[in-house]
Short mmCIF file of C-alpha atoms in Angstrom, two decimals:
data_model
loop_
_atom_site.label_atom_id
_atom_site.label_comp_id
_atom_site.label_asym_id
_atom_site.label_seq_id
_atom_site.Cartn_x
_atom_site.Cartn_y
_atom_site.Cartn_z
CA UNK A 341 19.61 81.89 -1.83
CA UNK A 342 22.75 82.33 -3.94
CA UNK A 343 24.70 83.49 -0.90
CA UNK A 344 23.73 80.30 0.93
CA UNK A 345 24.67 78.11 -2.04
CA UNK A 346 28.04 79.83 -2.38
CA UNK A 347 28.71 79.29 1.31
CA UNK A 348 27.66 75.63 1.33
CA UNK A 349 29.46 74.63 -1.88
CA UNK A 350 32.66 76.32 -0.69
CA UNK A 351 32.44 74.46 2.60
CA UNK A 352 31.26 71.08 1.34
CA UNK A 353 32.17 69.77 -2.15
CA UNK A 354 29.27 67.31 -1.81
CA UNK A 355 26.79 70.16 -2.21
CA UNK A 356 28.50 71.26 -5.40
CA UNK A 357 28.23 67.68 -6.70
CA UNK A 358 24.48 67.64 -5.96
CA UNK A 359 23.92 70.87 -7.89
CA UNK A 360 26.12 69.75 -10.79
CA UNK A 361 24.20 66.49 -11.09
CA UNK A 362 20.64 67.59 -10.36
CA UNK A 363 20.58 71.39 -10.57
CA UNK A 364 19.41 73.92 -8.00
CA UNK A 365 16.24 72.94 -6.14
CA UNK A 366 13.11 75.06 -6.21
CA UNK A 367 12.33 76.41 -2.77
CA UNK A 368 8.58 75.87 -2.24
CA UNK A 369 6.43 77.87 0.15
CA UNK A 370 3.29 77.08 2.08
CA UNK A 371 1.06 79.71 3.65
CA UNK A 372 1.41 80.00 7.42
CA UNK A 373 -1.59 79.05 9.49
CA UNK A 374 -4.00 76.36 10.55
CA UNK A 375 -4.42 74.59 7.19
CA UNK A 376 -0.70 74.03 6.73
CA UNK A 377 -0.29 72.67 10.25
CA UNK A 378 -3.15 70.22 9.67
CA UNK A 379 -1.49 69.13 6.42
CA UNK A 380 1.81 68.63 8.23
CA UNK A 381 0.10 66.47 10.85
CA UNK A 382 -1.31 64.32 8.03
CA UNK A 383 2.17 64.10 6.47
CA UNK A 384 3.75 62.61 9.58
CA UNK A 385 5.31 59.22 8.71
CA UNK A 386 3.53 58.90 5.35
CA UNK A 387 4.25 60.04 1.80
CA UNK A 388 3.49 63.63 0.81
CA UNK A 389 1.20 62.35 -1.97
CA UNK A 390 -1.00 60.22 0.30
CA UNK A 391 -1.21 62.95 2.93
CA UNK A 392 -2.20 65.51 0.31
CA UNK A 393 -4.94 63.21 -1.02
CA UNK A 394 -6.33 62.83 2.49
CA UNK A 395 -6.09 66.59 3.06
CA UNK A 396 -8.00 67.36 -0.13
CA UNK A 397 -10.75 64.91 0.86
CA UNK A 398 -11.00 66.67 4.20
CA UNK A 399 -11.30 70.07 2.52
CA UNK A 400 -14.05 68.74 0.25
CA UNK A 401 -16.34 67.70 3.09
CA UNK A 402 -15.98 70.65 5.47
CA UNK A 403 -17.95 73.79 4.78
CA UNK A 404 -15.23 76.02 6.18
CA UNK A 405 -11.75 74.83 7.10
CA UNK A 406 -11.59 76.18 10.64
CA UNK A 407 -10.49 74.96 14.08
CA UNK A 408 -14.12 75.01 15.28
CA UNK A 409 -15.38 72.77 12.49
CA UNK A 410 -12.47 70.34 12.56
CA UNK A 411 -12.73 70.08 16.34
CA UNK A 412 -16.44 69.28 16.18
CA UNK A 413 -16.14 66.61 13.48
CA UNK A 414 -16.71 63.08 14.72
CA UNK A 415 -13.94 60.52 14.83
CA UNK A 416 -16.04 58.38 12.50
CA UNK A 417 -16.05 61.12 9.86
CA UNK A 418 -12.29 61.43 10.10
CA UNK A 419 -11.87 57.68 9.80
CA UNK A 420 -14.10 57.63 6.69
CA UNK A 421 -11.68 60.10 5.10
CA UNK A 422 -8.68 57.92 5.90
CA UNK A 423 -7.42 59.87 8.91
CA UNK A 424 -6.09 57.61 11.66
CA UNK A 425 -7.40 57.81 15.21
CA UNK A 426 -4.05 59.16 16.37
CA UNK A 427 -3.88 61.93 13.79
CA UNK A 428 -7.52 62.79 14.44
CA UNK A 429 -6.60 63.40 18.08
CA UNK A 430 -3.66 65.58 16.97
CA UNK A 431 -5.84 67.72 14.68
CA UNK A 432 -8.37 68.14 17.47
CA UNK A 433 -5.63 69.04 19.97
CA UNK A 434 -4.37 71.76 17.62
CA UNK A 435 -7.91 73.00 17.00
CA UNK A 436 -8.66 73.08 20.73
CA UNK A 437 -5.46 74.99 21.52
CA UNK A 438 -6.44 77.68 19.00
CA UNK A 439 -10.07 77.83 20.16
CA UNK A 440 -9.04 78.09 23.82
CA UNK A 441 -6.59 80.89 23.02
CA UNK A 442 -3.60 78.84 24.10
CA UNK A 443 -1.82 79.69 20.85
CA UNK A 444 -2.14 82.47 18.28
CA UNK A 445 -0.78 81.32 14.92
CA UNK A 446 -0.55 84.85 13.55
CA UNK A 447 1.79 85.85 16.39
CA UNK A 448 4.19 83.06 15.43
CA UNK A 449 5.03 84.88 12.20
CA UNK A 450 6.93 87.56 14.11
CA UNK A 451 8.66 85.27 16.61
CA UNK A 452 12.05 83.60 16.55
CA UNK A 453 12.41 79.93 15.61
CA UNK A 454 13.07 79.09 19.26
CA UNK A 455 9.95 80.93 20.40
CA UNK A 456 7.83 79.18 17.76
CA UNK A 457 9.18 75.81 18.86
CA UNK A 458 8.46 76.52 22.51
CA UNK A 459 4.82 77.34 21.66
CA UNK A 460 4.04 74.52 19.22
CA UNK A 461 5.85 71.73 21.07
CA UNK A 462 3.23 71.95 23.85
CA UNK A 463 0.49 70.73 21.50
CA UNK A 464 -0.16 67.00 21.43
CA UNK A 465 1.06 65.46 18.18
CA UNK A 466 3.26 68.37 17.11
CA UNK A 467 6.90 67.40 17.52
CA UNK A 468 10.19 68.75 16.28
CA UNK A 469 9.82 67.42 12.72
CA UNK A 470 6.45 69.16 12.24
CA UNK A 471 7.81 72.36 13.76
CA UNK A 472 10.98 72.26 11.64
CA UNK A 473 9.02 71.83 8.41
CA UNK A 474 6.55 74.57 9.37
CA UNK A 475 9.45 76.93 10.13
CA UNK A 476 11.06 76.13 6.78
CA UNK A 477 8.05 76.15 4.47
CA UNK A 478 5.78 78.71 6.11
CA UNK A 479 7.80 81.02 8.32
CA UNK A 480 10.90 81.43 6.17
CA UNK A 481 13.42 80.26 8.78
CA UNK A 482 16.88 80.17 7.20
CA UNK A 483 18.83 77.99 9.61
CA UNK A 484 16.73 74.88 10.22
CA UNK A 485 17.44 71.25 9.35
CA UNK A 486 14.94 68.54 10.35
CA UNK A 487 17.26 65.84 11.61
CA UNK A 488 14.22 63.69 12.37
CA UNK A 489 13.41 63.50 8.66
CA UNK A 490 14.27 60.05 7.28
CA UNK A 491 15.23 61.36 3.84
CA UNK A 492 17.60 63.93 5.36
CA UNK A 493 19.13 61.42 7.75
CA UNK A 494 19.64 58.72 5.12
CA UNK A 495 21.15 61.18 2.66
CA UNK A 496 23.66 62.46 5.21
CA UNK A 497 24.61 58.89 6.08
CA UNK A 498 25.02 58.04 2.41
CA UNK A 499 26.98 61.09 1.28
CA UNK A 500 29.08 61.78 4.37
CA UNK A 501 29.34 58.23 5.73
CA UNK A 502 28.16 59.40 9.14
CA UNK A 503 26.40 56.86 11.35
CA UNK A 504 26.41 58.31 14.84
CA UNK A 505 23.98 61.04 15.90
CA UNK A 506 26.65 63.22 17.53
CA UNK A 507 28.77 63.13 14.37
CA UNK A 508 25.76 64.11 12.27
CA UNK A 509 24.84 66.95 14.61
CA UNK A 510 28.40 68.28 14.54
CA UNK A 511 28.41 68.12 10.75
CA UNK A 512 25.15 70.01 10.22
CA UNK A 513 26.19 72.75 12.64
CA UNK A 514 29.02 73.63 10.23
CA UNK A 515 26.30 74.55 7.70
CA UNK A 516 24.97 77.39 9.87
CA UNK A 517 23.61 79.95 9.18
CA UNK A 518 22.31 78.31 5.98
CA UNK A 519 20.98 74.96 7.20
CA UNK A 520 17.62 75.49 5.47
CA UNK A 521 19.16 75.65 2.00
CA UNK A 522 21.28 72.63 2.92
CA UNK A 523 18.01 70.86 3.80
CA UNK A 524 16.53 71.58 0.37
CA UNK A 525 19.70 70.39 -1.35
CA UNK A 526 19.56 67.11 0.58
CA UNK A 527 15.86 66.60 -0.18
CA UNK A 528 16.58 67.46 -3.82
CA UNK A 529 19.28 64.78 -4.02
CA UNK A 530 17.10 62.18 -2.29
CA UNK A 531 14.11 62.75 -4.58
CA UNK A 532 15.98 63.19 -7.87
CA UNK A 533 18.13 60.11 -7.35
CA UNK A 534 14.98 58.04 -6.87
CA UNK A 535 12.99 59.71 -9.61
CA UNK A 536 10.34 60.87 -7.16
CA UNK A 537 8.31 63.91 -8.16
CA UNK A 538 6.74 65.82 -5.29
CA UNK A 539 4.11 68.55 -5.40
CA UNK A 540 4.26 70.52 -2.16
#
């Protein structure tokens, strides 16, 4: 991580300012696999805290957290736990893909980021943001930045005064091959500035 920080702070004084003001962020990890992908589906467009609460409720009521059980659960049971109809369909689509042998999550651990994206993007409800976060947190990808993340986008706009997508894309490419650490620095700034404490 130190190599990445040295690279980024030498290239962009803004990163050095973030570290000086808020310190170095902790890089959290999540285990690869089905549970984490379900959690990421629940986290889409809501706070991490509310998604985690919903996820824990789901884990409490299922005997074994598996694709077969989550696929067989009724929509009514999902709704009672606070899972929207749309996200219920996404969880079932992921479960079905695993049960039908369309994807093997263990195989993803040895594949490139591009290969992982090509596999997961075919599943209903799993888009680039979900894939980016899974690559970062669970598969250890070192050069990923989720441009679709509102916190990342707003922080770049604030600190670099960039408004246009092409300008933002050109900027983040200069952070290669350490875009993942740049991502954590941007999240760190966003959360610390607002006094938000997150448990991943």
